[in-house]
Coordinates of N, CA and C in Angstrom, one line a residue:
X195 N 242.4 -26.4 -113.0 CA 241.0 -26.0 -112.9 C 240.4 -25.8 -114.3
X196 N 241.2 -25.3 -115.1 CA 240.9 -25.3 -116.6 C 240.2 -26.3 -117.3
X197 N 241.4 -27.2 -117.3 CA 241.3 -28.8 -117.7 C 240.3 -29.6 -117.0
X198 N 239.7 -29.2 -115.6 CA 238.4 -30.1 -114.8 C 237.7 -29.4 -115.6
X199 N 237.1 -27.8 -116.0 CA 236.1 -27.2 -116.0 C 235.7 -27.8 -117.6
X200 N 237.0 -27.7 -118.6 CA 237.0 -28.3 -119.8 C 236.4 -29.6 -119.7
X201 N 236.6 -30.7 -119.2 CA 236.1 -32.2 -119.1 C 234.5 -32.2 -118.8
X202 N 234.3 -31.1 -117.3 CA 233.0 -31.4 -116.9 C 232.0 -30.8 -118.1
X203 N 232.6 -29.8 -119.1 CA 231.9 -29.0 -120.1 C 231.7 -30.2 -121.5
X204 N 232.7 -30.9 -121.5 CA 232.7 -31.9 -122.3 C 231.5 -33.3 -122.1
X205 N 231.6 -33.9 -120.8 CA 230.5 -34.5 -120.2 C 229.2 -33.5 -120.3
X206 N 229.2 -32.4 -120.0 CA 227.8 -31.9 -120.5 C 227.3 -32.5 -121.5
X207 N 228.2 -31.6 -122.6 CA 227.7 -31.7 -124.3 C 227.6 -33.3 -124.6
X208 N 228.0 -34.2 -123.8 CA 227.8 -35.1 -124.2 C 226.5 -35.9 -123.6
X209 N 226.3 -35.1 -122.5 CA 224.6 -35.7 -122.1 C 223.9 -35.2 -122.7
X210 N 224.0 -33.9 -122.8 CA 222.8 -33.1 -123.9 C 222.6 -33.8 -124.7
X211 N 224.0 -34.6 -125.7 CA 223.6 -34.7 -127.3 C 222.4 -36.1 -126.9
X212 N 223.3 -36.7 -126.0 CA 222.5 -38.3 -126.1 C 220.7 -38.4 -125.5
X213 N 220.8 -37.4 -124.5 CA 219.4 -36.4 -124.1 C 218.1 -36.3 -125.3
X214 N 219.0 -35.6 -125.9 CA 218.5 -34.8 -127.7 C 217.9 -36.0 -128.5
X215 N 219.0 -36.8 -128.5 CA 218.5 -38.0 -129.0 C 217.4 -39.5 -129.1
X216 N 217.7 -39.0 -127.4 CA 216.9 -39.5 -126.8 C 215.2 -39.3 -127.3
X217 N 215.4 -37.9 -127.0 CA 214.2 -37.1 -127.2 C 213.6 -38.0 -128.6
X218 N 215.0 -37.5 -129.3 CA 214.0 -37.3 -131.3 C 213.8 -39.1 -131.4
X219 N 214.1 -40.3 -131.0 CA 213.8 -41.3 -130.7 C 212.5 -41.6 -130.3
X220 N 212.3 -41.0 -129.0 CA 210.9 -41.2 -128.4 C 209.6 -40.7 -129.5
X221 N 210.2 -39.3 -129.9 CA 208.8 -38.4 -131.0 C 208.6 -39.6 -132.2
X222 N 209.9 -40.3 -132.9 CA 210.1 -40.7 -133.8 C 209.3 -42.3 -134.0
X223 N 209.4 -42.9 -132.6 CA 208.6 -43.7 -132.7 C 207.3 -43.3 -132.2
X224 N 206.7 -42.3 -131.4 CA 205.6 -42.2 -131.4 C 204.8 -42.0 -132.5
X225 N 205.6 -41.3 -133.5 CA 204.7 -40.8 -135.2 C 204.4 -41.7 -135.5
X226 N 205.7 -43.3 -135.6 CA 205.2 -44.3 -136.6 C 205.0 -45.3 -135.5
X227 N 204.1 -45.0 -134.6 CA 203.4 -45.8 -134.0 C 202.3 -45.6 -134.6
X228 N 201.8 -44.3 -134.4 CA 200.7 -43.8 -134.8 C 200.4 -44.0 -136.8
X229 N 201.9 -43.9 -137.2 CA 201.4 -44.6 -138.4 C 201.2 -45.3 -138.7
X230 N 201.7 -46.7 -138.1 CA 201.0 -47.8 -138.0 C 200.0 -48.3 -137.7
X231 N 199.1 -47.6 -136.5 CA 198.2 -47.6 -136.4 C 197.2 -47.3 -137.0
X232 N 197.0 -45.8 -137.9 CA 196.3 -46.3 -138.6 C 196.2 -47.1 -140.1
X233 N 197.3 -47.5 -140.7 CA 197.6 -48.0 -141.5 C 196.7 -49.4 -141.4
X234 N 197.1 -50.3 -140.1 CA 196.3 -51.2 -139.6 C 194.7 -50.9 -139.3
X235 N 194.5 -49.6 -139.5 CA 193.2 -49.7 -139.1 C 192.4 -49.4 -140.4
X236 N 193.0 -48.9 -141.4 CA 192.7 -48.4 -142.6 C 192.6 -49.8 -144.0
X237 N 193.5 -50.8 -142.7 CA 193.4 -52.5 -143.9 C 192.1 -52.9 -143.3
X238 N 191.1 -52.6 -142.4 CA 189.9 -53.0 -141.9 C 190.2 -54.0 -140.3
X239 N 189.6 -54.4 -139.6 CA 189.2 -55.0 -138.9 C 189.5 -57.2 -139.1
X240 N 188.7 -56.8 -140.5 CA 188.7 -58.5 -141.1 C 190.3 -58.5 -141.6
X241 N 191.0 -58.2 -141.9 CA 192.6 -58.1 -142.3 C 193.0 -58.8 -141.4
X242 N 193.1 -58.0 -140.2 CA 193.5 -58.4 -138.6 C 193.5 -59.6 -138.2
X243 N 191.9 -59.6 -138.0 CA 191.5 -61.0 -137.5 C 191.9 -62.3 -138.2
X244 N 191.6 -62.3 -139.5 CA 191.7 -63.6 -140.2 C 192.7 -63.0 -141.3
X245 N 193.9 -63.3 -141.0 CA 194.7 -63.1 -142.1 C 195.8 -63.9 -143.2
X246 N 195.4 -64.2 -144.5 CA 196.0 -65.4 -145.2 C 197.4 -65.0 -145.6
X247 N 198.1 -65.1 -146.7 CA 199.4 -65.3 -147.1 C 199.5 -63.9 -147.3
X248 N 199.0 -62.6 -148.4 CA 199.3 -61.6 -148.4 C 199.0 -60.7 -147.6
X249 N 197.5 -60.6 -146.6 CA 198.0 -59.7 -145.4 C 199.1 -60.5 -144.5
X250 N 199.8 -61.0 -144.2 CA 200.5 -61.5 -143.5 C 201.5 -60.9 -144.2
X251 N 202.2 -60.8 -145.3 CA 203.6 -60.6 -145.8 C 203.5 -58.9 -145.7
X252 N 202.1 -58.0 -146.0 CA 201.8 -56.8 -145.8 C 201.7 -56.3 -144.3
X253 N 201.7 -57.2 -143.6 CA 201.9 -56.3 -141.8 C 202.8 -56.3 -141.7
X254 N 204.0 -57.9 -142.3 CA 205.3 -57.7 -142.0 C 206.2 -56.6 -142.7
X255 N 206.0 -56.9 -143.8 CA 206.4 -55.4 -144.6 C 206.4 -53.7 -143.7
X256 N 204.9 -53.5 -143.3 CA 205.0 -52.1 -142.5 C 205.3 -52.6 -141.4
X257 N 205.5 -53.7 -140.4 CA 206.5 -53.7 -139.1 C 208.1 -53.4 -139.5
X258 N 208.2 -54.1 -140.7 CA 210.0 -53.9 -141.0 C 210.1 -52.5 -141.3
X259 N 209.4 -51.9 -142.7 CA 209.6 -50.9 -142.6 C 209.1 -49.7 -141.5
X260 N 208.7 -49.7 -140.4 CA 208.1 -49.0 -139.6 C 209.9 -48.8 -138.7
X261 N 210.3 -50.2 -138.4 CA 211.6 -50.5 -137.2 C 212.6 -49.9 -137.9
X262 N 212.8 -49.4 -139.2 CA 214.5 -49.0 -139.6 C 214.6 -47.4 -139.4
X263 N 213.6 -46.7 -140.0 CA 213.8 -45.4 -139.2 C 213.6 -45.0 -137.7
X264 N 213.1 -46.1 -137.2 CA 212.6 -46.0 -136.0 C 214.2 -46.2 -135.1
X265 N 215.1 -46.9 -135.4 CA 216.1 -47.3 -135.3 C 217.8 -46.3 -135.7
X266 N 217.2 -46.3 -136.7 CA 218.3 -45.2 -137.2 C 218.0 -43.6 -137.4
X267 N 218.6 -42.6 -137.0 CA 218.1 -41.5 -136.9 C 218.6 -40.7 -138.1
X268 N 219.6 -41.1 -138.8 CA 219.6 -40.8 -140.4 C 218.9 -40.9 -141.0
X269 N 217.8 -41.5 -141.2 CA 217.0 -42.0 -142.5 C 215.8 -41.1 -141.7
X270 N 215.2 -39.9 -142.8 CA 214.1 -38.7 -142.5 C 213.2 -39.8 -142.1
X271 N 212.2 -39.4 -141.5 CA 211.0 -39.9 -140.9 C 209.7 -40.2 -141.9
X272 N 209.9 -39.6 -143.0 CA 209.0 -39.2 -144.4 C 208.9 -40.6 -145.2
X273 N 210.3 -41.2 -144.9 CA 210.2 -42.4 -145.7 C 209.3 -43.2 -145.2
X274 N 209.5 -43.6 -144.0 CA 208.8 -44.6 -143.4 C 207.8 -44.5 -144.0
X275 N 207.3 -43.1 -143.1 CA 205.8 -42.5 -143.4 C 205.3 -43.3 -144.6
X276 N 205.9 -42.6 -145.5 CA 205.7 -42.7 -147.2 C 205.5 -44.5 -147.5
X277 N 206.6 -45.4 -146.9 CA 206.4 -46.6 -147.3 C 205.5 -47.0 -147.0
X278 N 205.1 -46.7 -145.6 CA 204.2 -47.3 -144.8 C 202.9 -47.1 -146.0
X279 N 202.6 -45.7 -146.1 CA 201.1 -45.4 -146.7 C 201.2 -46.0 -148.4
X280 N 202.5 -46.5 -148.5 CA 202.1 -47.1 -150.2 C 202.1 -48.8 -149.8
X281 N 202.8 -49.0 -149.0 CA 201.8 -50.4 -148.8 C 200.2 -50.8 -148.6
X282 N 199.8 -49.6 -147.5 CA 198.8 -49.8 -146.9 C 197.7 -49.6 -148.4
X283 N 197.9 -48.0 -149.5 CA 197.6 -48.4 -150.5 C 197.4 -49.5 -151.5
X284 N 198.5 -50.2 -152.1 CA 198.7 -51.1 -152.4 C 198.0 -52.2 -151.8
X285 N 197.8 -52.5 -150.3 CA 196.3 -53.4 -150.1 C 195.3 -53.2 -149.9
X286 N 195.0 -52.0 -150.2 CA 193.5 -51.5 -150.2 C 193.1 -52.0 -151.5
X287 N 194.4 -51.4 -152.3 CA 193.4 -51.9 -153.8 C 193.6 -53.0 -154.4
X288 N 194.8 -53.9 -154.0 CA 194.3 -55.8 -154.4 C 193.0 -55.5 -154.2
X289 N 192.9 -55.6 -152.3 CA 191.6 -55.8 -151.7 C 190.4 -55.6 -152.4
X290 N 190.9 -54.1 -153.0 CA 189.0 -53.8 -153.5 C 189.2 -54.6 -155.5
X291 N 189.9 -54.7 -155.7 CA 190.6 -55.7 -157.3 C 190.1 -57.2 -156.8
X292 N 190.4 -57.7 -155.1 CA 189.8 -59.3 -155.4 C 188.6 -59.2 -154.9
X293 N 187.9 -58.3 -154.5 CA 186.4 -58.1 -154.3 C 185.8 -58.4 -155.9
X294 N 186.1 -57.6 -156.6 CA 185.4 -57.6 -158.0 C 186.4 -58.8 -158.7
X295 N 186.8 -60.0 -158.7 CA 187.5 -60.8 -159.3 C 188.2 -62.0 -158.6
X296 N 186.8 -62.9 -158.9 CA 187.2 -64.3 -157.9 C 188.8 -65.0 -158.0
X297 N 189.0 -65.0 -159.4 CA 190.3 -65.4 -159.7 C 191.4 -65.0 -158.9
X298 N 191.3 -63.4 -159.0 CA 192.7 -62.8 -158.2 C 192.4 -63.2 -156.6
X299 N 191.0 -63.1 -155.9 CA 191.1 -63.7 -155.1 C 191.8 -65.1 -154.7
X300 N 190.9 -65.7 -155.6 CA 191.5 -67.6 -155.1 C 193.1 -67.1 -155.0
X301 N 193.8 -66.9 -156.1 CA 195.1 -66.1 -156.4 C 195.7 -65.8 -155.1
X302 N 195.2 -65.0 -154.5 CA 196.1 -64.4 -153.1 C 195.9 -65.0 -152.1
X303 N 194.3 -65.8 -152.1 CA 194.1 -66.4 -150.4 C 194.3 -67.5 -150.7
X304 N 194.2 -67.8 -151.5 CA 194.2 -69.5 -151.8 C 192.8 -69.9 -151.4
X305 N 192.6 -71.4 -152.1 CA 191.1 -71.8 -151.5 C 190.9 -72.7 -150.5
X306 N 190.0 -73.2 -149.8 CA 189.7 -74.1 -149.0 C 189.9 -75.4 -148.9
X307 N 190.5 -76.2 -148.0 CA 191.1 -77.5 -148.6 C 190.6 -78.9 -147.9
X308 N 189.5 -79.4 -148.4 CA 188.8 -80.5 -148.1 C 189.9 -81.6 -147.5
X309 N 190.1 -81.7 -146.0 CA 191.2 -82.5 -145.7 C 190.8 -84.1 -144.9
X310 N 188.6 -84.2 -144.8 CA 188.2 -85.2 -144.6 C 187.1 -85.2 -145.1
X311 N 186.4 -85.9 -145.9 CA 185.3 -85.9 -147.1 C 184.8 -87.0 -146.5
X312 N 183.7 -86.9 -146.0 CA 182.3 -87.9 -145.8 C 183.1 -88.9 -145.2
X313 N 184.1 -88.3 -143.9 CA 184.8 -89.4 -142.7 C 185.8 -90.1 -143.4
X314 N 186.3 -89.9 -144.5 CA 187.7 -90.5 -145.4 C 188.5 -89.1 -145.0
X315 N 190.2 -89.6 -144.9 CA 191.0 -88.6 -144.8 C 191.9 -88.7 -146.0
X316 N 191.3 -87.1 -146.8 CA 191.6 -86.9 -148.1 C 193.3 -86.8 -148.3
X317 N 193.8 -88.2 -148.8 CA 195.6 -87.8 -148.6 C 196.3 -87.1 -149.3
X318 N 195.5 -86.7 -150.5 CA 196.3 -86.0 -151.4 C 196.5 -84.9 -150.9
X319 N 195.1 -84.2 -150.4 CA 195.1 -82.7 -149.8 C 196.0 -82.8 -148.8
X320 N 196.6 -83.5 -147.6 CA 197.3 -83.6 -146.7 C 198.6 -83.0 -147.5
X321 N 199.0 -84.0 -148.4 CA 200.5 -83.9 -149.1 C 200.6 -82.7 -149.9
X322 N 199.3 -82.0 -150.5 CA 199.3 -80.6 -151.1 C 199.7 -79.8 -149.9
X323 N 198.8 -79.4 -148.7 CA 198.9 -78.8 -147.8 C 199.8 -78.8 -147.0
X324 N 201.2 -79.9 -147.0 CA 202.4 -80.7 -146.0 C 201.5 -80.7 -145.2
X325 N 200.7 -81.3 -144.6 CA 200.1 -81.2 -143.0 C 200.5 -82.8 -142.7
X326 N 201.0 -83.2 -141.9 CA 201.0 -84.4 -141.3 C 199.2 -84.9 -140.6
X327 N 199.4 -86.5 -140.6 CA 198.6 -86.4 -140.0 C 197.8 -86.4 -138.6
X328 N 199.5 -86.2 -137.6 CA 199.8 -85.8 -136.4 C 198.7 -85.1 -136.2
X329 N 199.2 -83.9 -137.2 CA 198.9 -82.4 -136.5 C 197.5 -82.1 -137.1
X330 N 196.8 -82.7 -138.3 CA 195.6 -82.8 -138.1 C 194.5 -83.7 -137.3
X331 N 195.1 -84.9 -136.9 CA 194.8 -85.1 -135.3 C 194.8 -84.3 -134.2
X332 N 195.6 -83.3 -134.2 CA 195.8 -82.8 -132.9 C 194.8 -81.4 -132.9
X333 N 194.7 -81.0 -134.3 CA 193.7 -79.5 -134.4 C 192.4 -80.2 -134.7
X334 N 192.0 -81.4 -134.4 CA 190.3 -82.1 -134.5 C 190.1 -82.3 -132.5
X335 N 191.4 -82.8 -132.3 CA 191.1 -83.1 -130.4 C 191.4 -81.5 -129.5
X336 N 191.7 -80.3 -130.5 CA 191.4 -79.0 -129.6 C 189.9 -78.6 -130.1
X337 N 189.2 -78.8 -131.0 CA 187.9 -78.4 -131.1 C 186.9 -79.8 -130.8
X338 N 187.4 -81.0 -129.8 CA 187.0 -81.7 -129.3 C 186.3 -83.0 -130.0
X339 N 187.4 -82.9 -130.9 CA 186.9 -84.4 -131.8 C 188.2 -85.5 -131.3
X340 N 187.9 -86.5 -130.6 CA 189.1 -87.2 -130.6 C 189.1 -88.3 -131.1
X341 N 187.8 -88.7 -131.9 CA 187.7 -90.1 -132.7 C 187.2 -89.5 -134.1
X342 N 187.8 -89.9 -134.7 CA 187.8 -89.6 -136.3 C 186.2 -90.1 -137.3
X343 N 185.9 -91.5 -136.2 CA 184.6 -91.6 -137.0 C 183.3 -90.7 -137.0
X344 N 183.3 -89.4 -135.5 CA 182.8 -88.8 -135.0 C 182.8 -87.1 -136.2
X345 N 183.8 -87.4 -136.7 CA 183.8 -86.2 -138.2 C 183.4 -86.5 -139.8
X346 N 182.6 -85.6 -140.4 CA 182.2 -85.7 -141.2 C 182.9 -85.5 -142.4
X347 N 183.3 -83.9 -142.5 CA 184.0 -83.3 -143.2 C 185.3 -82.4 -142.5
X348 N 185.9 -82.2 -143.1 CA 187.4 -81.3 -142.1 C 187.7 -80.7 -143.2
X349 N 187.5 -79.1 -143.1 CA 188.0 -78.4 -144.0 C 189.0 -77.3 -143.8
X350 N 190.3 -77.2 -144.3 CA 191.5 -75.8 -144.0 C 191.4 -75.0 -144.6
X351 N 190.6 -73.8 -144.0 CA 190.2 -72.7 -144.5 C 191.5 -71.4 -145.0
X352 N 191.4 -70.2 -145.5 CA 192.5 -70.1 -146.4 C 193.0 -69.1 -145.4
X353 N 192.8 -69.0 -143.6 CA 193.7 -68.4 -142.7 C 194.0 -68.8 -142.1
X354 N 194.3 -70.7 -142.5 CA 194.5 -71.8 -141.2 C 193.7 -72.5 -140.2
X355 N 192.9 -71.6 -140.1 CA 192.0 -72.4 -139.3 C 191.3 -73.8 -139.8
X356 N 191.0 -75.1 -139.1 CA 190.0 -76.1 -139.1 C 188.7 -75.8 -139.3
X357 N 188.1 -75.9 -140.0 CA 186.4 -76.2 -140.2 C 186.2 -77.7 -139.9
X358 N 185.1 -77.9 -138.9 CA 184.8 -79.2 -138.4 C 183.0 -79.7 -138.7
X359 N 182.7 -80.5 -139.6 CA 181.0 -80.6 -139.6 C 181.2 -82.4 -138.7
X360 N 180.4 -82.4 -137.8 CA 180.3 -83.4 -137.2 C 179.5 -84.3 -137.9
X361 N 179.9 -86.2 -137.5 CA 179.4 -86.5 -138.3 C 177.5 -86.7 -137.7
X362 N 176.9 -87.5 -138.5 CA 175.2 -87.3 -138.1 C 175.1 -88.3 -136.4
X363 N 175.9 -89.0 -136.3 CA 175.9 -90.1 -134.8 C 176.6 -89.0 -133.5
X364 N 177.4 -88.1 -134.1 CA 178.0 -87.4 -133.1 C 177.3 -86.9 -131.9
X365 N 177.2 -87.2 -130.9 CA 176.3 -86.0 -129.9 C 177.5 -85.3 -128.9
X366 N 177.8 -84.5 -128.6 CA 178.6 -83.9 -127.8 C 178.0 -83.1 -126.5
X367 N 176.2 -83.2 -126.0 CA 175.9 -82.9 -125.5 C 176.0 -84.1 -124.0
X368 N 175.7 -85.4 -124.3 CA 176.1 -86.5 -122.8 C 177.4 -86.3 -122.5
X369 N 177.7 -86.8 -121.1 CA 179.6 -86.5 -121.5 C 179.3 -88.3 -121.6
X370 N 181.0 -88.7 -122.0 CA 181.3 -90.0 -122.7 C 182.6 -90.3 -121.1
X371 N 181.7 -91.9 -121.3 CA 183.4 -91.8 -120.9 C 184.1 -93.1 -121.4
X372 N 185.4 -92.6 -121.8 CA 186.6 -93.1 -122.1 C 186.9 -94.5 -121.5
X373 N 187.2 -95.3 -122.0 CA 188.3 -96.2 -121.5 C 190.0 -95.5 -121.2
X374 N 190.1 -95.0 -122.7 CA 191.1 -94.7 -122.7 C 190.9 -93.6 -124.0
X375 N 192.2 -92.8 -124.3 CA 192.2 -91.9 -125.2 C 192.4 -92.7 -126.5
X376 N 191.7 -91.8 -127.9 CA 192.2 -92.8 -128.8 C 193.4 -93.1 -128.9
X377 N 193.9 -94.6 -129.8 CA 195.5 -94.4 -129.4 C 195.5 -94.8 -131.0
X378 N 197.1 -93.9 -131.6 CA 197.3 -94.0 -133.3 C 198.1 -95.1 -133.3
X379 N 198.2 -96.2 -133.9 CA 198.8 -97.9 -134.5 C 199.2 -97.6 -135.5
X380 N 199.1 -97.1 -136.6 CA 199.6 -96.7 -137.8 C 199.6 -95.5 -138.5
X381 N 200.5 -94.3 -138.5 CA 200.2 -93.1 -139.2 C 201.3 -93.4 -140.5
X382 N 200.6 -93.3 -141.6 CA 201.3 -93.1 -142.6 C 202.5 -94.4 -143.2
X383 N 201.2 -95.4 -143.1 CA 202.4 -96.6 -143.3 C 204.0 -97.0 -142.3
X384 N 203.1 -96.3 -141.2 CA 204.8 -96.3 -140.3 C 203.8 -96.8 -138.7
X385 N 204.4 -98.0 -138.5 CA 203.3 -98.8 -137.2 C 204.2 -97.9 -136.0
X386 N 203.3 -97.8 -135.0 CA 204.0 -97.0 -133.7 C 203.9 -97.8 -132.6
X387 N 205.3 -98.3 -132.7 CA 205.4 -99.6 -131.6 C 205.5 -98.9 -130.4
X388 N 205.7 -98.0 -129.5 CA 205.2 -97.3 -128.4 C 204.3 -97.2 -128.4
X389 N 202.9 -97.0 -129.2 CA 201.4 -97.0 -128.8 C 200.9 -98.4 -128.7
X390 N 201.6 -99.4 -129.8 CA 201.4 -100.8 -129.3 C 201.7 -101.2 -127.8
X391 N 202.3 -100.5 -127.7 CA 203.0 -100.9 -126.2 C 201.8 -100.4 -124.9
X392 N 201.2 -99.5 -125.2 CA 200.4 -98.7 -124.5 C 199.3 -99.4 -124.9
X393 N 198.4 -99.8 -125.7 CA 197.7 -100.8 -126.0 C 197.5 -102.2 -125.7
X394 N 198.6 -102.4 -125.0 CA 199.1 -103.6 -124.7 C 198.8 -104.8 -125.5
X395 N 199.2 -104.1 -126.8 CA 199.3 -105.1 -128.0 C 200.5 -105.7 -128.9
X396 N 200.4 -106.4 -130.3 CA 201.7 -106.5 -130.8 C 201.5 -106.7 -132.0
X397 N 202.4 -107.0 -132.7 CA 202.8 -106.9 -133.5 C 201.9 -107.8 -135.2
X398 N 201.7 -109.5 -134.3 CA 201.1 -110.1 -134.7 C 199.2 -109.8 -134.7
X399 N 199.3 -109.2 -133.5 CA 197.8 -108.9 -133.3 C 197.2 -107.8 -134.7
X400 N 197.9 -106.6 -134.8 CA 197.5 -105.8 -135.5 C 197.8 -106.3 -137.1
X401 N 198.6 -107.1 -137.7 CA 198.6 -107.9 -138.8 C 197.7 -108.6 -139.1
X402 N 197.2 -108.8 -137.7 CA 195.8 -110.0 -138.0 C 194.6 -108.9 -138.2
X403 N 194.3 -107.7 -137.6 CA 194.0 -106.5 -138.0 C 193.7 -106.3 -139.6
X404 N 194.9 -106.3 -139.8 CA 195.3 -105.7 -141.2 C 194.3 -106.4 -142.7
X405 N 194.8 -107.9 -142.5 CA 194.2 -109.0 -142.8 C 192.9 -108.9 -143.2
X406 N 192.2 -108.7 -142.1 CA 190.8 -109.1 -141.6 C 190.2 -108.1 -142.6
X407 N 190.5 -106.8 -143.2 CA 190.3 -105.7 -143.7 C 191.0 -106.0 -145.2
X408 N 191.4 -107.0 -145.2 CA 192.0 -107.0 -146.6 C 192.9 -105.8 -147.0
X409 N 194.1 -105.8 -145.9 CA 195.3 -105.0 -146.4 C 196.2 -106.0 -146.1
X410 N 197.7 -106.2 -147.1 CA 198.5 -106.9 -147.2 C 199.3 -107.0 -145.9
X411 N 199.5 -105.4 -146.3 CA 201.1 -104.5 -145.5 C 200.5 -103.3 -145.0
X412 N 201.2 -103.0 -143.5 CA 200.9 -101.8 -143.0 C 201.5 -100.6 -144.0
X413 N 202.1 -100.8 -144.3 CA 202.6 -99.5 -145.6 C 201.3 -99.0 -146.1
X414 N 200.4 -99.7 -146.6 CA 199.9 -99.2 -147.4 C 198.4 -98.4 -146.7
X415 N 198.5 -98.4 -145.3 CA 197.9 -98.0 -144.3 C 197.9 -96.6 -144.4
X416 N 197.0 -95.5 -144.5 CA 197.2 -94.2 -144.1 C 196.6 -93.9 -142.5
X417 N 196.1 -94.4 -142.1 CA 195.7 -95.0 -140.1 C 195.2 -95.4 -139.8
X418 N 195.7 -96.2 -138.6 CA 194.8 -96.9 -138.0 C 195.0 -96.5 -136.2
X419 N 193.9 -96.8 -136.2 CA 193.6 -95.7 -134.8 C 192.6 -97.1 -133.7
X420 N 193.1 -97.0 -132.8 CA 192.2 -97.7 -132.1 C 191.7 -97.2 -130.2
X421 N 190.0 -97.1 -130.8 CA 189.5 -95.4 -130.2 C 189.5 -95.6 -128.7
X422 N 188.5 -95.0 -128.3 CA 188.6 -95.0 -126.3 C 187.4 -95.8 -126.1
X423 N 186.8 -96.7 -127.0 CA 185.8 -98.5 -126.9 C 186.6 -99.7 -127.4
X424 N 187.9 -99.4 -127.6 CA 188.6 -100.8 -128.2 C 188.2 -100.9 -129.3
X425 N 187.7 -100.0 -130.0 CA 187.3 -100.5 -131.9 C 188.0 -99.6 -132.4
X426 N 188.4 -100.8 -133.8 CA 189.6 -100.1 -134.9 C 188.7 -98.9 -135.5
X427 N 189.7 -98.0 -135.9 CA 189.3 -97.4 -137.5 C 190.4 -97.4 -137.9
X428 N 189.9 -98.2 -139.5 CA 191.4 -97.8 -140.4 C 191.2 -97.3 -141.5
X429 N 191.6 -96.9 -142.6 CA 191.8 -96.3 -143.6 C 193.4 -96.7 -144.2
X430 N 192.9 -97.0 -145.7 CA 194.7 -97.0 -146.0 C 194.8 -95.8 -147.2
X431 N 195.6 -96.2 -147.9 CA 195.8 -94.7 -148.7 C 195.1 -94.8 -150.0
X432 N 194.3 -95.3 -150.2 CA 194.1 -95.4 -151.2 C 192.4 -94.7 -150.7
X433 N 191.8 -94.5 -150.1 CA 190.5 -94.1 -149.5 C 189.5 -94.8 -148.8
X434 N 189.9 -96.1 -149.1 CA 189.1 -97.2 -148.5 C 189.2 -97.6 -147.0

């Protein structure tokens, strides 16, 4: 009876502790919820919304440091606290440093990146920014450009986002209809014999293409696109 009463007293102390723990867990993340919260609310609104290279490495910073005390019950609560509010410091006053100082701005956000200039697709800025030209195809057909002659300018703003000025023929107000979707023939000096295929064209056809435009070699092609009326647009890399 001893030895049960000992065991069941044992199992106690041992719910209690993990109980207890439980407890200072729950308080512990409730604090640095709330510290985080306003930490995030103390970087403003525009932080949030639109955010470039250093508020992004700055939230991740107080998420990391927010999860280790939150996790470990060794480490006082103070620190967090503490890191959290010298970060959140620390981007208040870049912030109000690149308010008065364009340089440290450009510096942190980076600047704007002209990626189609007056309906040419600018290749250098592509290769500065790694963007393929997939995927700048594909962020002009979600803000509903799917023919390239229909854009003016394309600009990558310094939180990622696409800036789109349409060009002056564009109307988006009739609907259009399609033959078909545009289809890409050549991205990047590299021919896409599966869209030939889908075009129901070849090999010889699009050289004769090439030709007619005074390019030698698809290489030297930066795209050729052929849209949803059966007419080319090409561009090679050189801007022409």
């Amino acid at each position: 009876p001893r030895s049960t009463h000992c065991i069941s007293s044992a199992a106690s102390d041992v719910y209690k502790r993990q109980l207890i723990d439980m407890t200072v867990v729950l308080i512990r993340s409730i604090i640095l919820y709330i510290t985080v919260l306003i930490a995030l609310r103390v970087m403003g609104k525009g932080e949030i919304a639109e955010m470039n290279c250093f508020d992004l490495v700055i939230t991740l910073l107080i998420a990391e440091v927010a999860s280790v005390p939150m996790e470990n019950n060794n480490i006082p609560i103070i620190n967090g606290v503490a890191a959290i509010s010298g970060l959140v410091i620390m981007q208040t006053l870049i912030s109000f440093l690149s308010l008065k100082s364009r340089k440290l701005s450009s510096f942190l956000s980076g600047k704007p990146s002209v990626l189609i200039d007056k309906g040419k697709i600018v290749y250098k800025e592509l290769k500065k920014e790694r963007i393929s030209i997939d995927e700048l195809l594909e962020q002009l057909r979600i803000q509903g450009y799917f023919n390239l002659k229909d854009v003016q300018y394309a600009i990558l703003e310094t939180d990622g986002n696409l800036s789109v000025v349409p060009a002056s023929s564009y109307n988006s107000t009739p609907p259009r209809a399609f033959n078909h979707l545009p289809i890409p023939l050549i991205l990047d000096g590299r021919i896409i014999n599966k869209n030939l295929d889908i075009a129901q064209k070849d090999t010889n056809w699009l050289m004769g293409i090439l030709k007619s435009n005074h390019i030698e070699t698809f290489k030297d092609v930066l795209i050729c696109v052929l849209d949803e009326n059966d007419k080319i647009f090409i561009q090679n890399k050189k801007g022409d």
